[in-house]
Coordinates of C-alpha atoms in Angstrom, one line a residue:
X1418 CA -0.4 -0.2 0.3
X1419 CA 2.2 3.1 -1.0
X1420 CA 2.0 5.9 1.4
X1421 CA -1.0 9.1 1.3
X1422 CA 0.5 12.9 0.2
X1423 CA -0.3 13.9 3.4
X1424 CA 2.2 11.3 5.1
X1425 CA 5.8 12.0 2.5
X1426 CA 5.3 15.0 1.5
X1427 CA 6.2 18.6 3.8
X1428 CA 2.8 18.9 5.3
X1429 CA 3.0 15.8 7.1
X1430 CA 6.7 16.9 8.8
X1431 CA 5.4 21.5 8.9
X1432 CA 1.6 19.9 10.9
X1433 CA 3.8 18.1 12.9
X1434 CA 5.9 20.4 14.0
X1435 CA 3.6 23.1 14.9
X1436 CA 1.6 19.9 18.0
X1437 CA 4.8 20.0 19.0
X1438 CA 5.8 23.0 19.0
X1439 CA 1.9 23.8 20.2
X1440 CA 1.5 21.0 23.1
X1441 CA 4.9 23.0 24.7
X1442 CA 3.8 26.1 25.1
X1443 CA 0.4 24.3 26.8
X1444 CA 2.3 22.9 28.8
X1445 CA 5.3 26.0 29.6
X1446 CA 2.3 27.6 30.6
X1447 CA 0.6 25.6 32.7
X1448 CA 3.9 25.1 34.5
X1449 CA 3.8 29.1 34.5
X1450 CA 0.4 28.8 35.8
X1451 CA 1.4 26.3 38.6
X1452 CA 4.6 28.0 39.8
X1453 CA 2.0 30.6 40.6
X1454 CA -0.7 29.2 42.2
X1455 CA 1.8 27.8 45.0
X1456 CA 3.7 30.9 45.5
X1457 CA 1.1 32.0 46.4
X1458 CA 0.0 29.2 48.8
X1459 CA 2.7 29.3 50.2
X1460 CA 2.2 32.6 50.7
X1461 CA -1.3 33.0 52.2
X1462 CA 0.1 30.2 54.4
X1463 CA 3.3 32.0 55.8
X1464 CA 1.6 32.9 59.2
X1465 CA 4.8 34.5 59.8
X1466 CA 3.8 37.5 57.0
X1467 CA 1.7 40.7 57.4
X1468 CA -1.8 40.0 56.9
X1469 CA -2.6 42.2 55.0
X1470 CA 0.0 40.6 52.3
X1471 CA -1.6 36.8 52.8
X1472 CA -5.3 38.9 51.8
X1473 CA -3.8 40.6 48.9
X1474 CA -2.5 36.6 48.1
X1475 CA -5.4 35.1 48.7
X1476 CA -8.2 37.4 46.6
X1477 CA -5.0 37.1 43.6
X1478 CA -5.0 33.5 44.5
X1479 CA -9.6 32.6 44.6
X1480 CA -10.4 35.5 42.6
X1481 CA -12.2 37.1 45.7
X1482 CA -12.5 41.3 46.5
X1483 CA -14.3 42.8 48.6
X1484 CA -17.7 43.1 46.7
X1485 CA -20.3 45.0 49.4
X1486 CA -23.1 43.9 47.6
X1487 CA -22.0 40.7 48.5
X1488 CA -23.3 38.5 52.3
X1489 CA -21.8 35.0 53.6
X1490 CA -24.1 33.8 55.3
X1491 CA -24.2 31.9 58.6
X1492 CA -26.2 30.3 60.3
X1493 CA -25.3 29.9 64.2
X1494 CA -27.6 26.8 65.7
X1495 CA -27.7 27.7 69.3
X1496 CA -31.4 26.8 71.3
X1497 CA -31.5 30.0 72.5
X1498 CA -32.1 32.4 69.3
X1499 CA -30.8 36.0 69.2
X1500 CA -30.3 35.7 73.1
X1501 CA -28.0 33.1 73.6
X1502 CA -24.4 33.4 74.2
X1503 CA -23.2 30.3 70.9
X1504 CA -25.1 33.4 68.4
X1505 CA -22.3 36.2 70.6
X1506 CA -19.9 34.7 70.8
X1507 CA -20.2 34.5 66.7
X1508 CA -21.2 38.4 66.4
X1509 CA -17.6 38.2 68.0
X1510 CA -16.4 35.9 65.2
X1511 CA -18.6 37.6 62.6
X1512 CA -16.2 41.2 63.6
X1513 CA -13.3 39.7 62.9
X1514 CA -14.5 38.2 60.1
X1515 CA -15.1 41.8 58.3
X1516 CA -11.2 42.3 58.8
X1517 CA -10.9 40.4 55.6
X1518 CA -13.9 41.9 53.6
X1519 CA -16.1 39.8 53.6
X1520 CA -19.6 41.1 54.3
X1521 CA -20.9 38.2 57.2
X1522 CA -24.6 38.2 57.9
X1523 CA -25.3 36.4 61.2
X1524 CA -28.7 34.0 61.3
X1525 CA -29.3 32.1 64.6
X1526 CA -31.9 28.4 64.5
X1527 CA -33.0 26.9 67.3
X1528 CA -32.8 23.9 65.8
X1529 CA -29.3 21.6 64.7
X1530 CA -30.8 19.9 62.8
X1531 CA -32.6 22.4 60.6
X1532 CA -29.8 24.1 60.5
X1533 CA -27.0 21.4 58.7
X1534 CA -30.7 20.4 56.3
X1535 CA -30.2 24.4 55.3
X1536 CA -26.5 24.1 54.7
X1537 CA -26.6 20.8 52.5
X1538 CA -29.0 22.6 50.3
X1539 CA -27.3 25.8 49.9
X1540 CA -29.3 28.3 52.1
X1541 CA -26.7 28.4 54.3
X1542 CA -23.7 29.6 52.8
X1543 CA -21.6 27.9 56.3
X1544 CA -22.6 27.3 59.5
X1545 CA -21.8 26.7 63.5
X1546 CA -22.9 23.4 64.7
X1547 CA -21.9 21.0 67.7
X1548 CA -18.1 19.4 67.3
X1549 CA -20.0 15.9 67.3
X1550 CA -22.2 17.4 64.1
X1551 CA -19.8 18.7 62.2
X1552 CA -18.3 15.0 61.9
X1553 CA -20.6 14.0 59.4
X1554 CA -18.4 16.7 57.3
X1555 CA -15.2 16.5 58.3
X1556 CA -14.3 12.5 60.4
X1557 CA -11.2 14.5 61.2
X1558 CA -12.5 17.5 63.0
X1559 CA -15.4 15.2 64.2
X1560 CA -13.5 13.2 66.1
X1561 CA -11.8 15.7 68.6
X1562 CA -15.4 15.9 71.1
X1563 CA -14.1 12.2 70.9
X1564 CA -14.8 10.5 74.4
X1565 CA -12.3 11.0 76.2
X1566 CA -10.2 12.9 73.7
X1567 CA -9.0 15.7 75.4
X1568 CA -9.7 15.0 79.2
X1569 CA -8.2 19.0 79.6
X1570 CA -8.8 22.4 78.4
X1571 CA -4.9 22.6 77.5
X1572 CA -4.7 19.4 75.8
X1573 CA -7.7 20.8 74.1
X1574 CA -5.8 24.3 73.8
X1575 CA -3.0 22.3 71.2
X1576 CA -5.7 20.3 69.6
X1577 CA -7.1 23.5 68.2
X1578 CA -3.8 25.0 67.4
X1579 CA -2.6 22.6 65.6
X1580 CA -5.5 22.2 63.7
X1581 CA -6.0 25.9 62.8
X1582 CA -2.0 25.3 61.8
X1583 CA -1.4 26.1 57.6
X1584 CA 0.0 22.0 57.7
X1585 CA -3.2 21.0 58.9
X1586 CA -4.9 23.3 55.8
X1587 CA -5.7 19.6 53.6
X1588 CA -7.5 17.9 56.2
X1589 CA -10.2 21.0 56.4
X1590 CA -11.2 20.3 53.0
X1591 CA -13.8 17.3 53.0
X1592 CA -17.2 16.0 50.8
X1593 CA -17.6 20.0 49.4
X1594 CA -17.4 21.3 52.4
X1595 CA -14.8 22.7 54.6
X1596 CA -14.2 23.5 58.6
X1597 CA -14.1 28.2 59.1
X1598 CA -13.2 27.5 62.2
X1599 CA -13.6 25.5 65.5
X1600 CA -13.9 26.7 68.9
X1601 CA -13.2 25.1 72.6
X1602 CA -17.4 24.6 74.3
X1603 CA -15.7 23.7 77.4
X1604 CA -15.9 20.3 79.2
X1605 CA -19.0 18.3 79.5
X1606 CA -19.7 16.2 82.3
X1607 CA -22.4 13.2 83.3
X1608 CA -25.5 15.0 85.4
X1609 CA -26.9 11.9 87.4
X1610 CA -30.5 12.1 89.7
X1611 CA -29.3 10.0 92.0
X1612 CA -25.5 10.6 93.2
X1613 CA -25.0 7.0 93.6
X1614 CA -24.7 6.5 89.9
X1615 CA -21.1 6.9 90.4
X1616 CA -18.9 4.3 87.8
X1617 CA -20.3 3.2 84.8
X1618 CA -21.4 -0.1 86.8
X1619 CA -24.3 1.6 88.8
X1620 CA -25.3 2.4 85.3
X1621 CA -27.3 -0.2 84.5
X1622 CA -30.9 0.1 84.6
X1623 CA -31.1 2.8 84.0
X1624 CA -31.5 5.8 81.4
X1625 CA -29.3 7.4 79.7
X1626 CA -29.9 9.8 77.4
X1627 CA -28.3 9.9 73.7
X1628 CA -28.9 12.0 70.2
X1629 CA -31.5 11.2 67.8
X1630 CA -28.7 11.5 64.3
X1631 CA -26.9 9.3 66.4
X1632 CA -27.6 5.2 66.6
X1633 CA -23.4 4.3 67.8
X1634 CA -24.4 5.9 72.1
X1635 CA -27.5 4.1 71.9
X1636 CA -25.1 0.6 71.5
X1637 CA -22.6 2.3 74.4
X1638 CA -25.0 3.0 76.9
X1639 CA -26.9 -0.9 75.9
X1640 CA -22.7 -2.3 76.7
X1641 CA -23.2 -1.0 80.0
X1642 CA -26.4 -2.2 80.9
X1643 CA -28.2 0.6 80.7
X1644 CA -31.5 1.7 79.0
X1645 CA -31.0 4.9 76.1
X1646 CA -34.4 7.0 75.5
X1647 CA -33.1 8.5 72.1
X1648 CA -34.1 12.4 72.0
X1649 CA -32.7 15.3 70.2
X1650 CA -30.6 17.5 71.4
X1651 CA -33.6 20.2 72.4
X1652 CA -35.8 18.5 74.2
X1653 CA -32.7 16.4 76.6
X1654 CA -32.2 18.3 79.4
X1655 CA -35.8 18.7 79.4
X1656 CA -36.3 15.4 79.7
X1657 CA -33.3 15.2 82.7
X1658 CA -35.1 17.9 84.2
X1659 CA -39.0 16.4 84.0
X1660 CA -37.3 12.3 85.4
X1661 CA -37.4 10.8 82.1
X1662 CA -33.9 10.1 82.0
X1663 CA -31.6 9.3 84.9
X1664 CA -28.4 10.6 83.1
X1665 CA -26.9 13.3 80.7
X1666 CA -23.7 14.2 78.8
X1667 CA -23.8 17.0 79.2
X1668 CA -21.3 20.6 78.5
X1669 CA -20.6 22.0 82.6
X1670 CA -21.5 26.2 80.8
X1671 CA -24.9 24.8 80.4
X1672 CA -25.9 23.9 83.7
X1673 CA -27.4 27.8 84.3
X1674 CA -29.3 28.6 80.9
X1675 CA -30.8 25.3 80.1
X1676 CA -31.0 25.3 84.4
X1677 CA -30.2 21.5 85.0
X1678 CA -30.4 22.3 88.9
X1679 CA -33.9 21.1 88.4
X1680 CA -32.3 17.6 87.6
X1681 CA -30.3 17.2 90.6
X1682 CA -32.0 18.0 93.6
X1683 CA -33.1 17.1 94.8
X1684 CA -30.2 13.6 95.1
X1685 CA -28.1 14.4 92.1
X1686 CA -24.8 15.1 91.2
X1687 CA -22.4 16.2 88.8
X1688 CA -19.3 13.8 87.8
X1689 CA -15.7 15.0 88.1
X1690 CA -13.7 14.0 85.1
X1691 CA -14.5 15.0 82.8
X1692 CA -16.4 12.2 79.7
X1693 CA -14.2 15.3 77.0
X1694 CA -13.3 18.9 76.2
X1695 CA -16.4 19.0 73.5
X1696 CA -16.6 21.9 70.2
X1697 CA -18.3 24.2 68.1
X1698 CA -17.7 23.3 64.1
X1699 CA -18.0 26.3 61.2
X1700 CA -18.7 24.2 58.0
X1701 CA -18.7 26.1 55.0
X1702 CA -19.9 24.5 51.6
X1703 CA -16.5 25.2 49.5
X1704 CA -17.9 25.4 46.5
X1705 CA -18.7 29.7 47.6
X1706 CA -15.9 29.5 50.8
X1707 CA -12.4 28.3 49.2
X1708 CA -10.1 26.8 51.6
X1709 CA -7.3 29.3 51.0
X1710 CA -10.5 32.3 51.8
X1711 CA -11.8 30.2 55.1
X1712 CA -7.4 29.2 56.5
X1713 CA -7.0 33.1 58.4
X1714 CA -10.8 32.5 59.8
X1715 CA -9.7 29.5 61.3
X1716 CA -6.7 31.2 63.0
X1717 CA -9.3 34.5 63.4
X1718 CA -11.4 31.2 66.4
X1719 CA -8.1 30.2 67.7
X1720 CA -6.9 33.9 67.8
X1721 CA -10.4 34.7 69.7
X1722 CA -9.5 30.4 72.5
X1723 CA -9.0 32.5 75.6
X1724 CA -11.3 34.9 75.1
X1725 CA -14.0 32.3 74.6
X1726 CA -13.0 30.0 76.9
X1727 CA -13.3 33.3 79.7
X1728 CA -17.2 33.2 78.6
X1729 CA -17.9 28.9 79.3
X1730 CA -15.6 29.5 83.0
X1731 CA -18.4 32.0 83.7
X1732 CA -21.2 30.2 82.8
X1733 CA -19.7 27.6 85.1
X1734 CA -18.2 28.8 87.9
X1735 CA -21.4 29.0 88.8
X1736 CA -21.9 25.3 89.7
X1737 CA -22.5 25.0 93.1
X1738 CA -20.5 23.1 95.4
X1739 CA -22.1 20.6 96.9
X1740 CA -23.0 19.2 93.2
X1741 CA -20.1 17.3 92.6
X1742 CA -19.0 13.8 92.7
X1743 CA -15.7 13.0 94.2
X1744 CA -14.6 10.3 91.9
X1745 CA -11.8 8.1 92.8
X1746 CA -7.7 8.0 90.9
X1747 CA -8.7 4.0 91.1
X1748 CA -12.1 5.2 89.0
X1749 CA -10.6 7.1 87.0
X1750 CA -8.3 4.8 86.1
X1751 CA -11.5 2.2 85.2
X1752 CA -13.5 5.5 82.9
X1753 CA -9.4 5.9 81.3
X1754 CA -9.5 2.3 80.0
X1755 CA -13.4 2.2 78.7
X1756 CA -13.0 4.9 77.4
X1757 CA -10.4 4.0 75.5
X1758 CA -12.1 1.4 74.8
X1759 CA -15.0 3.1 73.3
X1760 CA -12.8 4.8 70.8
X1761 CA -11.5 2.1 69.7
X1762 CA -14.7 0.1 69.1
X1763 CA -16.0 4.0 67.9
X1764 CA -13.4 3.7 65.2
X1765 CA -12.9 0.0 63.6
X1766 CA -16.7 0.9 63.4
X1767 CA -15.1 4.1 60.9
X1768 CA -17.2 6.0 63.8
X1769 CA -14.1 8.0 64.4
X1770 CA -10.9 8.9 62.5
X1771 CA -7.9 6.9 63.1
X1772 CA -5.3 9.7 62.5
X1773 CA -7.6 12.4 64.9
X1774 CA -7.1 9.4 67.8
X1775 CA -3.5 8.8 67.1
X1776 CA -2.9 12.4 67.5
X1777 CA -5.3 13.7 70.5
X1778 CA -2.7 10.4 72.2
X1779 CA 0.1 12.5 70.7
X1780 CA -1.2 16.0 72.9
X1781 CA -2.5 13.5 76.3
X1782 CA 0.8 12.0 76.1
X1783 CA 2.5 14.8 75.7
X1784 CA 0.7 17.2 78.6
X1785 CA 0.6 13.6 80.5
X1786 CA 3.5 11.0 80.2
X1787 CA 3.1 9.0 83.0
X1788 CA -0.3 7.5 81.3
X1789 CA 0.0 4.1 80.3
X1790 CA -1.1 4.3 77.2
X1791 CA 1.6 6.3 76.5
X1792 CA 4.0 3.5 76.9
X1793 CA 2.0 0.8 74.8
X1794 CA -0.2 2.9 72.1
X1795 CA -3.0 1.1 70.4
X1796 CA -4.0 4.5 68.9

């Protein structure tokens, strides 16, 4: 078979050369653009640079510019709506966010589940929710609230510092959502209506609140012989206060605002052992909030750590000493073991992030190297 004129003519050689030159030019441009993007991204994540320089790099990379008419809708879950403490703290963060040229409207929601659906539908550009609920959007940061994960406040501080570090930026994006900020919400304790319920063994047969969207809680409660009673996060405190349930896990700072003394009276108490220190997390839609912009918000959240903690302490200090139930050191070690077993089981079920559990263990051992888990790590 004779070759075609195109295959043998100078035309073929010319076309081939043109294609080669065009391809080389495109690849060269792509390389330059990639280098430029990485250079801008490095500037954005360099915390040693002035904030103005970093913001300018972010705007150049993402194309975001201050738009007075563009208002970002941030939905905030607070049981008490506009008058609640969470919404008040969110307004403080709003003032910090404005310095990046981003106009933010805070919208309160008294139902966390409704707010989450609004985030999914796009009605909310971002939403401030409990760390437990945030796990549905980012398993890594959602595991910060793991049972026994951070028994001490300073451990939580270090954990949130690492989450705000640019080296953790890639971890903040998952399934189309970006973690924009994480705030401390104080210690979670176990409230009981009978002071004799001071060990897990004595919780057998008792009625314990479990959250409706978290089936693993019911499984854990059943495992210690207690009876799980399903509730949402809004009506759970009222169920404790009216005697429908015997045991409630809740933030200590909620004692007064939720009137938990009603459920404690006359013979109840609060176990003097934090289950963990919990968080509130701001989750945004990545298509609206680029991760490079979210980095600045994460840093602003962490910078407000002490201010938020001071507010939490004011609420925690309202708990009268008479309610505390002391736990002997030996029982504390037993609690540590049981909580570790729960974390491992939930990790195997895919509920907790193994990477976050490892990070938490390292932080616990950094603050207390005498812990048994430090010499025999399993997380």
